[in-house]
């Protein structure tokens, strides 16, 4: 459904952040993109949604296609019309609008009033806490409540592909778990395709169909959930398990470096 | 006592006209984050368009029915607002606030010059569009033209509030008012929203010109209304449609009181100064105004 082929992204005309990134999201899959801080995950997502402009960034090479349509340099409005919505990093609710208005902004491209109303009910069904908050000013909600508004707002656009940038940021572990469960429930019931960026590698991998790992602007590893869960590097460096406890030892580091070179 | 109430009424009615111009500031500011210093000149351009399609056309031997004249006027100011946005402010998107401020100053001088070039410097008498006279209410007199203007301001405020909170286009503009990146991510065309805001703001300014100048004299000096309405917009809060008429009431009433009681003692200076003293006080004490958006600092 979504393909990135050899994408380079440059900020401010000089700083190259993505180097020949390749990524594929198949219809109906939940794909997770992992990586350390500054690896280029957000940059990848912004490139997909056409949002690099406001950061003075641009895709300088490669091709992004959504359902066969070239969207590499498309307008963000056209990308949303084509069925893809991104929930940005950092809880960007429309602060001074109410929760209800936030949700309705999500549906601003749709004129089918009855269907919009039905979707609103669906959103309430996925997030039962929302109906009580409808008249509240979104900027004063708690982090968890904001995240519900953000995902609900994205769903109101009725996307086929939903992109989420670190939805669990700043949430308590229990809330993070609930959030992931809700996301995979929405994915299942709505037949949605999901691309998810996460720091919470363990829970994210557990929910996904396929995963990519990014380092220094490149994809260094990818595979199905099973293969990622079984991969020793992923275990050590993203899941903090097994040999990771001895990671400080010189031998282990050297061992990792060698493998890393091989992976890169 | 009757005298005092009469003063309050007049102040309130005039204040609501300030509120109308303040709404035009607010509509433009919300989407573009630009305080259009030349908004008074925009009112004057709207007024000259109105004159052209009414008295001017009649004087040239092509009388136009009033309704059609008004329609043409508003069509003209749609084109005018769009042109200003497109040629001056759109290319400046992303530039520093200082650059945009200077562009506003340039626009003010430019419009002043262009108006004079096109329509000449002499003053014109505007046709009577709103009924003249006064409404007797017990012992009080209400100027009909201002009364209609005041009612219009209140109705427009309610309508615009509904527009920004309920309609799809209005919600788009509200999203743009909050944050351009978020608006983009939701598929809102920020450029289109800003263009719509300029057009809407220009139309509101022209409506203010109708209320202000019906049956009166149009000259370049009318542009002062822009600088009278600026403190009103700041007091109401630059993002708040509903704040504008309320702040207009406050400033209009205080101005009328100052004019009645302080001007005789100050050679007429007090009422002229008052809005700007209020403006500085607002900026010092509550820079986001009565109902403006205060940054929510909690993330
Ligand atoms: N607007 C910008 N101008 C210049 N460099 C930028 C810009 N935005 C991001 N970068 C750089 O690009 C690199 C990747 O940033 P990006 O935000 O994509 O990382 P990330 O993987 O999302 O990190 P995190 O997990 O911290 O969110 C970083 O080194 C960052 O400094
Ligand atoms: Mg990021």
Coordinates of C-alpha atoms and ligand atoms in Angstrom, one line a residue:
Chain A
X1 CA 0.0 0.0 0.0
X2 CA 2.8 2.4 0.9
X3 CA 6.3 2.1 -0.5
X4 CA 9.4 4.2 0.1
X5 CA 12.2 3.6 -2.5
X6 CA 15.6 4.9 -1.8
X7 CA 14.5 8.1 -0.1
X8 CA 17.0 10.8 0.8
X9 CA 15.9 13.7 2.9
X10 CA 17.9 16.9 3.4
X11 CA 17.2 19.7 5.9
X12 CA 18.0 23.3 5.1
X13 CA 19.7 22.3 1.9
X14 CA 22.7 20.8 3.7
X15 CA 22.0 18.4 6.5
X16 CA 21.3 15.0 5.1
X17 CA 19.2 12.9 7.5
X18 CA 17.7 10.0 5.5
X19 CA 20.1 8.0 3.3
X20 CA 18.4 5.8 0.8
X21 CA 15.7 4.6 3.1
X22 CA 13.5 1.8 1.9
X23 CA 10.3 0.7 3.6
X24 CA 7.1 -1.0 2.6
X25 CA 3.7 -1.2 4.3
X26 CA 1.4 -3.8 3.0
X27 CA -2.4 -3.4 3.1
X28 CA -3.9 -4.5 6.4
X29 CA -0.5 -4.7 8.2
X30 CA 0.7 -3.0 11.3
X31 CA 4.3 -2.0 10.6
X32 CA 6.5 -0.6 13.3
X33 CA 9.6 1.6 12.8
X34 CA 12.1 1.5 15.6
X35 CA 15.3 3.4 16.3
X36 CA 17.2 5.4 18.7
X37 CA 16.6 9.2 19.3
X38 CA 17.7 11.1 16.2
X39 CA 17.7 8.0 14.0
X40 CA 15.4 9.7 11.5
X41 CA 12.0 8.1 12.3
X42 CA 10.0 11.4 12.5
X43 CA 11.8 12.6 9.4
X44 CA 10.7 9.4 7.5
X45 CA 7.0 10.0 8.6
X46 CA 7.1 13.6 7.7
X47 CA 8.5 12.8 4.3
X48 CA 5.6 10.4 3.8
X49 CA 3.0 12.9 4.8
X50 CA 4.5 15.8 2.8
X51 CA 5.2 17.8 6.0
X52 CA 8.9 18.5 5.6
X53 CA 8.3 21.9 4.1
X54 CA 7.7 23.7 7.3
X55 CA 11.0 22.3 8.7
X56 CA 12.8 23.5 5.6
X57 CA 13.4 19.9 4.6
X58 CA 12.9 18.1 1.3
X59 CA 13.0 14.7 -0.3
X60 CA 16.0 15.0 -2.6
X61 CA 16.0 11.5 -4.1
X62 CA 13.8 8.4 -4.3
X63 CA 10.1 7.8 -4.7
X64 CA 7.1 7.4 -2.3
X65 CA 4.0 5.7 -3.6
X66 CA 0.6 5.3 -1.9
X67 CA -1.6 2.7 -3.5
X68 CA 0.4 3.0 -6.7
X69 CA 0.1 6.8 -6.8
X70 CA 3.3 8.8 -6.6
X71 CA 3.1 11.1 -3.6
X72 CA 6.7 12.1 -3.3
X73 CA 6.2 15.8 -3.7
X74 CA 2.4 15.9 -3.2
X75 CA 0.6 18.5 -1.1
X76 CA -0.3 17.3 2.5
X77 CA -3.9 18.1 1.8
X78 CA -3.9 15.8 -1.2
X79 CA -2.2 13.1 0.8
X80 CA -4.9 13.2 3.4
X81 CA -7.5 13.0 0.6
X82 CA -5.7 10.0 -0.8
X83 CA -6.5 8.2 2.5
X84 CA -3.4 8.7 4.8
X85 CA -3.4 10.6 8.1
X86 CA -0.5 11.1 10.5
X87 CA -0.8 11.8 14.2
X88 CA 2.3 13.9 14.8
X89 CA 4.8 13.5 17.5
X90 CA 4.2 15.5 20.7
X91 CA 0.4 15.6 21.4
X92 CA -0.5 18.4 19.0
X93 CA -4.2 18.9 19.9
X94 CA -5.7 22.2 18.8
X95 CA -5.3 23.6 22.3
X96 CA -8.0 26.2 22.4
X97 CA -10.7 24.2 20.6
X98 CA -13.0 21.8 22.5
X99 CA -12.5 18.1 22.2
X100 CA -15.6 17.9 19.9
X101 CA -14.2 20.6 17.6
X102 CA -10.9 18.8 17.5
X103 CA -12.7 15.6 16.4
X104 CA -14.7 17.5 13.8
X105 CA -11.6 19.2 12.3
X106 CA -10.5 15.6 11.5
X107 CA -13.6 15.2 9.3
X108 CA -13.3 18.6 7.6
X109 CA -12.9 17.0 4.1
X110 CA -16.0 15.0 4.4
X111 CA -19.5 16.1 3.4
X112 CA -21.3 12.9 4.3
X113 CA -22.9 14.1 7.5
X114 CA -24.6 10.9 8.5
X115 CA -21.4 8.8 8.0
X116 CA -19.4 11.4 10.0
X117 CA -21.9 11.1 12.8
X118 CA -21.6 7.3 12.7
X119 CA -17.8 7.5 12.8
X120 CA -18.1 9.8 15.8
X121 CA -20.0 7.0 17.6
X122 CA -17.3 4.6 16.5
X123 CA -14.6 6.8 18.0
X124 CA -16.6 7.0 21.3
X125 CA -16.8 3.2 21.2
X126 CA -13.0 2.8 20.9
X127 CA -12.4 5.5 23.5
X128 CA -15.3 5.4 26.0
X129 CA -13.8 8.2 28.1
X130 CA -14.2 10.7 25.2
X131 CA -18.0 11.5 25.3
X132 CA -17.6 13.0 28.8
X133 CA -14.8 15.3 27.6
X134 CA -16.5 16.7 24.5
X135 CA -16.9 20.3 25.8
X136 CA -13.5 20.5 27.5
X137 CA -10.8 22.7 26.1
X138 CA -8.3 20.3 24.5
X139 CA -5.2 22.1 25.8
X140 CA -6.1 21.3 29.4
X141 CA -6.6 17.5 29.0
X142 CA -4.2 15.0 30.5
X143 CA -1.6 13.4 28.2
X144 CA -3.6 10.1 28.0
X145 CA -6.8 12.0 27.2
X146 CA -5.0 14.0 24.5
X147 CA -3.8 10.9 22.9
X148 CA -7.3 9.6 22.6
X149 CA -8.4 12.9 21.0
X150 CA -5.5 12.7 18.5
X151 CA -6.2 9.2 17.4
X152 CA -9.9 9.8 17.3
X153 CA -9.4 13.0 15.3
X154 CA -7.3 11.1 12.8
X155 CA -9.9 8.3 12.5
X156 CA -12.6 11.0 11.7
X157 CA -10.8 11.5 8.4
X158 CA -11.6 7.9 7.7
X159 CA -8.0 7.0 6.6
X160 CA -7.0 3.7 5.0
X161 CA -3.5 4.2 6.4
X162 CA -2.9 5.6 9.8
X163 CA 0.5 6.8 10.8
X164 CA 1.4 7.3 14.5
X165 CA 4.6 9.0 15.8
X166 CA 5.4 7.8 19.3
X167 CA 1.8 7.7 20.6
X168 CA 3.0 6.3 23.9
X169 CA 5.3 9.2 24.7
X170 CA 5.0 10.2 28.3
X171 CA 2.2 7.7 29.1
X172 CA 2.3 5.4 32.1
X173 CA 3.1 1.7 31.2
X174 CA -0.5 0.6 31.8
X175 CA -1.9 3.3 29.6
X176 CA 0.7 2.5 26.9
X177 CA -0.5 -1.1 26.9
X178 CA -4.2 -0.1 26.7
X179 CA -3.3 2.3 23.9
X180 CA -1.6 -0.4 21.8
X181 CA -4.5 -2.8 22.4
X182 CA -7.0 -0.2 21.2
X183 CA -4.8 0.6 18.2
X184 CA -4.7 -3.1 17.2
X185 CA -8.4 -3.4 17.8
X186 CA -9.1 -0.5 15.5
X187 CA -6.8 -1.9 12.9
X188 CA -8.6 -5.2 13.1
X189 CA -12.2 -3.9 13.1
X190 CA -11.7 -1.1 10.6
X191 CA -9.4 -3.0 8.3
X192 CA -6.9 -0.2 8.8
X193 CA -3.3 -0.3 7.8
X194 CA -1.0 1.2 10.5
X195 CA 2.6 2.5 10.5
X196 CA 3.8 3.1 14.0
X197 CA 7.0 4.7 15.3
X198 CA 7.8 3.8 18.9
X199 CA 10.5 3.9 21.6
X200 CA 8.6 1.2 23.5
X201 CA 10.1 -1.5 21.3
X202 CA 8.9 -4.5 23.2
X203 CA 5.2 -3.7 23.2
X204 CA 5.3 -2.3 19.7
X205 CA 7.0 -5.4 18.3
X206 CA 4.6 -7.6 20.1
X207 CA 1.7 -6.0 18.3
X208 CA 3.1 -5.6 14.8
X209 CA 3.2 -7.8 11.7
X210 CA 6.4 -6.4 10.4
X211 CA 9.2 -4.1 11.7
X212 CA 12.0 -1.9 10.5
X213 CA 14.9 -0.7 12.5
X214 CA 16.6 2.6 11.6
X215 CA 20.0 3.9 12.5
X216 CA 21.6 7.1 11.3
X217 CA 19.0 7.6 8.6
X218 CA 19.3 4.1 7.2
X219 CA 17.2 1.0 7.6
X220 CA 19.6 -1.5 9.2
X221 CA 17.3 -4.4 9.8
X222 CA 13.8 -5.5 9.0
X223 CA 11.7 -8.5 9.3
X224 CA 8.5 -10.1 10.6
X225 CA 7.5 -10.0 14.2
X226 CA 8.9 -13.6 14.8
X227 CA 12.2 -12.8 13.2
X228 CA 12.6 -9.6 15.1
X229 CA 11.7 -11.2 18.4
X230 CA 14.2 -13.9 17.7
X231 CA 17.0 -11.6 16.5
X232 CA 19.8 -11.2 19.0
X233 CA 20.7 -7.6 18.1
X234 CA 17.2 -6.5 18.6
X235 CA 17.0 -8.4 21.8
X236 CA 20.2 -6.8 23.1
X237 CA 19.8 -3.2 22.0
X238 CA 16.1 -2.6 21.8
X239 CA 14.5 -5.0 24.1
X240 CA 17.2 -4.9 26.8
X241 CA 17.3 -8.6 27.2
X242 CA 19.9 -11.4 27.4
X243 CA 23.4 -10.4 26.7
X244 CA 22.6 -6.8 27.0
X245 CA 23.4 -7.1 30.7
X246 CA 27.1 -7.7 29.8
X247 CA 27.1 -5.0 27.1
X248 CA 29.7 -3.0 28.9
X249 CA 32.3 -5.6 28.4
X250 CA 34.7 -4.8 25.6
X251 CA 34.3 -8.1 23.8
X252 CA 30.5 -7.6 23.6
X253 CA 30.9 -4.2 22.2
X254 CA 33.4 -5.3 19.6
X255 CA 31.1 -8.2 18.8
X256 CA 28.2 -5.8 18.3
X257 CA 30.3 -3.4 16.2
X258 CA 31.2 -6.2 13.9
X259 CA 27.7 -7.4 13.5
X260 CA 26.5 -3.8 13.1
X261 CA 28.8 -3.2 10.2
X262 CA 27.5 -6.4 8.6
X263 CA 23.9 -5.3 9.1
X264 CA 24.5 -1.7 7.8
Chain B
X1 CA -28.8 61.2 34.8
X2 CA -30.7 61.1 31.5
X3 CA -27.7 62.9 30.0
X4 CA -25.3 60.3 31.4
X5 CA -27.4 57.4 30.0
X6 CA -27.6 59.2 26.6
X7 CA -23.8 59.4 26.6
X8 CA -23.5 55.7 27.5
X9 CA -25.8 54.7 24.7
X10 CA -24.0 56.8 22.1
X11 CA -20.7 55.4 23.3
X12 CA -21.9 51.9 23.1
X13 CA -23.2 52.3 19.6
X14 CA -20.0 53.9 18.3
X15 CA -18.0 51.3 20.2
X16 CA -19.8 48.5 18.4
X17 CA -18.7 50.0 15.1
X18 CA -15.1 49.9 16.4
X19 CA -15.9 46.3 17.3
X20 CA -16.9 45.6 13.7
X21 CA -13.5 46.9 12.4
X22 CA -11.8 45.0 15.2
X23 CA -13.5 41.8 14.0
X24 CA -11.9 42.3 10.6
X25 CA -8.5 42.5 12.4
X26 CA -9.2 39.4 14.3
X27 CA -10.4 37.3 11.3
X28 CA -7.2 38.1 9.4
X29 CA -4.9 37.7 12.5
X30 CA -6.3 34.3 13.4
X31 CA -5.3 32.7 10.2
X32 CA -2.2 34.6 9.2
X33 CA -0.9 35.9 12.5
X34 CA -0.6 39.2 10.9
X35 CA -1.9 42.4 12.5
X36 CA -2.7 44.3 9.4
X37 CA -1.7 47.9 10.2
X38 CA -3.3 49.0 7.0
X39 CA -6.7 47.8 8.0
X40 CA -8.0 51.4 8.1
X41 CA -6.9 51.9 4.5
X42 CA -8.7 48.7 3.7
X43 CA -11.9 50.3 5.1
X44 CA -11.2 53.3 2.9
X45 CA -10.7 51.2 -0.2
X46 CA -14.0 49.4 0.6
X47 CA -15.7 52.8 1.0
X48 CA -14.3 54.1 -2.3
X49 CA -15.5 50.9 -4.1
X50 CA -18.9 51.5 -2.6
X51 CA -18.9 55.1 -3.7
X52 CA -17.8 54.1 -7.2
X53 CA -20.7 51.6 -7.6
X54 CA -23.3 54.0 -6.2
X55 CA -22.9 57.7 -6.3
X56 CA -19.9 57.6 -8.6
X57 CA -21.6 55.5 -11.2
X58 CA -24.7 57.6 -11.0
X59 CA -22.7 60.8 -11.5
X60 CA -21.0 59.3 -14.5
X61 CA -24.4 58.6 -16.1
X62 CA -24.7 54.9 -15.3
X63 CA -27.0 54.7 -12.3
X64 CA -26.9 51.2 -10.7
X65 CA -29.6 49.9 -8.4
X66 CA -28.4 50.0 -4.8
X67 CA -28.6 46.2 -4.2
X68 CA -26.5 45.6 -7.3
X69 CA -24.1 48.4 -6.3
X70 CA -23.6 46.7 -2.9
X71 CA -23.1 43.3 -4.6
X72 CA -20.5 44.8 -6.9
X73 CA -18.8 46.5 -3.9
X74 CA -18.4 43.2 -2.1
X75 CA -17.3 41.4 -5.2
X76 CA -14.7 44.1 -5.6
X77 CA -13.4 43.8 -2.1
X78 CA -13.2 40.0 -2.4
X79 CA -10.9 40.6 -5.4
X80 CA -9.0 43.3 -3.4
X81 CA -8.5 41.2 -0.3
X82 CA -7.3 38.2 -2.4
X83 CA -4.9 40.4 -4.3
X84 CA -3.3 41.8 -1.1
X85 CA -2.9 38.4 0.4
X86 CA -1.6 36.9 -2.8
X87 CA 0.9 39.6 -3.9
X88 CA 2.2 40.8 -0.5
X89 CA 1.6 38.5 2.4
X90 CA 1.7 35.0 0.8
X91 CA 5.3 35.5 -0.5
X92 CA 6.2 36.5 3.1
X93 CA 4.9 33.3 4.8
X94 CA 7.7 32.0 7.0
X95 CA 9.5 35.4 7.2
X96 CA 10.2 37.1 10.5
X97 CA 7.6 39.0 12.3
X98 CA 9.7 42.1 11.7
X99 CA 9.7 41.7 8.0
X100 CA 5.9 41.2 8.0
X101 CA 5.4 44.3 10.2
X102 CA 7.5 46.4 7.8
X103 CA 5.4 45.0 4.9
X104 CA 2.3 46.1 6.8
X105 CA 3.7 49.7 7.1
X106 CA 4.6 49.6 3.4
X107 CA 1.1 48.4 2.5
X108 CA -0.4 51.2 4.5
X109 CA 1.5 53.9 2.6
X110 CA 1.0 52.1 -0.7
X111 CA -2.8 51.9 -0.3
X112 CA -3.0 55.5 0.8
X113 CA -1.1 56.6 -2.3
X114 CA -3.0 54.3 -4.6
X115 CA -6.4 55.4 -3.3
X116 CA -5.4 59.0 -3.9
X117 CA -4.1 58.1 -7.3
X118 CA -7.3 56.3 -8.4
X119 CA -10.0 58.4 -6.7
X120 CA -8.3 61.7 -6.1
X121 CA -7.8 63.5 -2.8
X122 CA -11.1 65.4 -2.6
X123 CA -13.8 64.2 -0.3
X124 CA -17.0 62.7 -1.6
X125 CA -20.5 62.5 -0.2
X126 CA -21.7 59.0 0.3
X127 CA -25.2 58.0 -0.6
X128 CA -27.7 57.2 2.2
X129 CA -27.7 53.5 2.5
X130 CA -28.9 53.0 6.0
X131 CA -31.9 55.1 7.1
X132 CA -31.1 58.4 8.6
X133 CA -32.6 59.9 11.8
X134 CA -33.0 58.7 15.3
X135 CA -35.2 56.4 17.2
X136 CA -36.9 57.9 20.2
X137 CA -36.8 55.5 23.2
X138 CA -38.4 57.3 26.2
X139 CA -36.2 60.3 26.8
X140 CA -33.3 58.8 24.8
X141 CA -32.4 59.2 21.2
X142 CA -30.7 56.3 19.2
X143 CA -29.1 57.2 15.9
X144 CA -30.7 54.8 13.5
X145 CA -27.6 54.2 11.3
X146 CA -25.5 53.3 14.3
X147 CA -28.2 51.3 15.8
X148 CA -28.5 49.2 12.7
X149 CA -24.7 48.9 12.6
X150 CA -24.7 47.8 16.2
X151 CA -27.3 45.1 15.6
X152 CA -25.4 44.0 12.6
X153 CA -22.2 43.7 14.6
X154 CA -23.9 41.5 17.2
X155 CA -25.5 39.3 14.6
X156 CA -22.3 39.0 12.6
X157 CA -20.4 38.1 15.8
X158 CA -22.8 35.3 16.6
X159 CA -22.8 34.1 12.9
X160 CA -19.0 34.1 12.7
X161 CA -18.7 32.3 16.0
X162 CA -21.0 29.6 14.7
X163 CA -19.0 29.5 11.4
X164 CA -15.7 29.0 13.2
X165 CA -17.0 26.3 15.5
X166 CA -19.4 24.4 13.4
X167 CA -18.9 24.7 9.6
X168 CA -16.2 22.7 7.8
X169 CA -14.6 25.7 6.3
X170 CA -14.7 27.6 9.6
X171 CA -13.1 24.7 11.5
X172 CA -10.3 24.6 8.9
X173 CA -9.7 28.3 9.6
X174 CA -9.8 27.6 13.3
X175 CA -7.2 24.8 12.9
X176 CA -5.0 27.2 10.9
X177 CA -5.4 29.8 13.7
X178 CA -4.0 27.3 16.2
X179 CA -1.1 25.8 14.4
X180 CA -0.1 25.6 10.8
X181 CA 1.8 22.2 11.0
X182 CA -1.0 20.5 12.8
X183 CA -3.5 21.9 10.2
X184 CA -1.3 20.6 7.4
X185 CA -1.1 17.1 9.0
X186 CA -5.0 17.0 9.0
X187 CA -5.1 17.9 5.3
X188 CA -6.0 21.5 5.7
X189 CA -4.7 23.8 2.9
X190 CA -3.2 26.5 5.0
X191 CA -2.7 28.8 2.0
X192 CA -6.3 28.5 1.1
X193 CA -7.4 29.2 4.6
X194 CA -5.3 32.4 4.8
X195 CA -6.7 33.6 1.5
X196 CA -10.2 33.0 2.8
X197 CA -9.4 34.9 6.0
X198 CA -8.1 37.9 4.1
X199 CA -11.2 38.0 1.9
X200 CA -13.5 37.6 4.9
X201 CA -11.6 40.4 6.8
X202 CA -11.8 42.7 3.8
X203 CA -15.6 42.1 3.5
X204 CA -16.1 42.9 7.2
X205 CA -14.0 46.0 6.9
X206 CA -16.2 47.1 4.0
X207 CA -19.4 46.4 6.0
X208 CA -17.9 48.7 8.6
X209 CA -17.4 51.4 5.9
X210 CA -21.1 51.1 5.0
X211 CA -22.2 51.7 8.7
X212 CA -19.7 54.4 9.2
X213 CA -20.1 56.4 6.1
X214 CA -23.7 56.0 4.9
X215 CA -25.0 59.5 4.2
X216 CA -21.8 61.1 5.3
X217 CA -18.5 62.3 3.9
X218 CA -15.8 60.0 2.6
X219 CA -12.2 61.2 2.7
X220 CA -8.8 59.6 3.2
X221 CA -9.0 60.7 6.9
X222 CA -11.5 57.9 7.5
X223 CA -8.6 55.5 7.7
X224 CA -8.1 56.6 11.3
X225 CA -10.8 54.1 12.2
X226 CA -8.1 51.4 11.7
X227 CA -6.0 52.8 14.5
X228 CA -9.1 53.3 16.7
X229 CA -10.1 49.7 16.2
X230 CA -6.6 48.3 16.9
X231 CA -6.7 48.9 20.7
X232 CA -10.2 47.3 20.6
X233 CA -8.9 44.2 18.9
X234 CA -6.0 43.9 21.4
X235 CA -8.3 44.4 24.4
X236 CA -10.8 41.8 23.1
X237 CA -8.0 39.4 22.3
X238 CA -6.6 39.0 18.8
X239 CA -8.0 35.5 18.4
X240 CA -11.4 36.2 19.8
X241 CA -14.3 37.1 17.6
X242 CA -16.6 37.5 20.6
X243 CA -14.1 39.6 22.4
X244 CA -14.1 42.3 19.7
X245 CA -17.6 43.7 20.2
X246 CA -17.3 43.5 24.0
X247 CA -14.0 45.4 23.9
X248 CA -15.7 47.8 21.5
X249 CA -18.4 48.5 24.0
X250 CA -15.9 49.1 26.7
X251 CA -13.7 51.5 24.7
X252 CA -16.6 53.2 23.1
X253 CA -18.3 53.9 26.4
X254 CA -15.1 55.2 28.1
X255 CA -14.3 57.3 25.1
X256 CA -17.8 58.9 25.2
X257 CA -17.5 59.5 28.9
X258 CA -14.0 61.1 28.5
X259 CA -15.4 63.2 25.6
X260 CA -18.2 64.5 27.8
X261 CA -16.5 65.0 31.1
X262 CA -12.7 65.2 30.5
X263 CA -12.4 66.9 27.1
X264 CA -13.7 70.3 28.3
X265 CA -10.8 70.2 30.8
X266 CA -8.1 69.0 28.4
X267 CA -8.8 70.9 25.2
X268 CA -10.4 67.8 23.7
X269 CA -7.3 65.6 24.1
X270 CA -8.6 63.0 26.6
X271 CA -11.1 61.1 24.4
X272 CA -8.5 60.9 21.6
X273 CA -5.8 59.5 23.9
X274 CA -8.0 57.1 25.8
X275 CA -8.0 54.1 23.4
X276 CA -4.2 54.2 23.2
X277 CA -3.7 54.5 26.9
X278 CA -6.0 51.5 27.2
X279 CA -4.0 49.7 24.5
X280 CA -0.7 50.2 26.4
X281 CA -2.4 49.1 29.6
X282 CA -3.6 45.9 27.9
X283 CA -0.2 45.1 26.5
X284 CA 1.4 45.6 29.9
X285 CA -1.1 43.8 32.1
X286 CA -2.7 41.2 29.9
X287 CA -1.1 41.0 26.5
X288 CA -3.5 38.3 25.2
X289 CA -6.5 40.6 25.9
X290 CA -9.7 39.7 27.7
X291 CA -10.5 36.6 25.6
X292 CA -7.4 36.0 23.5
X293 CA -5.5 32.8 23.5
X294 CA -3.1 32.5 26.3
X295 CA -0.4 30.0 25.6
X296 CA -1.3 26.8 27.5
X297 CA 2.0 26.0 29.3
X298 CA 1.6 22.5 30.6
X299 CA 3.0 20.0 28.1
Ligands
LIG1 N1 14.3 20.8 11.0 C1 15.5 20.2 11.1 N2 16.6 20.8 10.6 C2 17.8 20.2 10.7 N3 18.0 19.0 11.2 C3 16.9 18.3 11.7 C4 15.6 18.9 11.6 N4 14.7 18.0 12.2 C5 15.4 16.9 12.5 N5 16.7 17.1 12.3 C6 17.8 16.1 12.5 O1 17.5 14.9 11.9 C7 17.9 13.8 12.6 C8 16.7 12.9 12.7 O2 15.6 13.5 13.4 P1 14.2 12.9 13.7 O3 13.4 13.8 14.4 O4 13.7 12.3 12.4 O5 14.6 11.7 14.7 P2 13.7 10.6 15.4 O6 14.2 9.3 15.0 O7 12.3 10.9 15.2 O8 14.1 10.9 16.9 P3 13.3 10.9 18.3 O9 13.2 9.5 18.7 O10 14.1 11.6 19.2 O11 11.9 11.5 18.0 C9 18.4 14.4 14.0 O12 19.8 14.3 14.0 C10 17.9 15.8 14.0 O13 18.8 16.6 14.6
LIG2 MG1 10.8 11.5 16.4

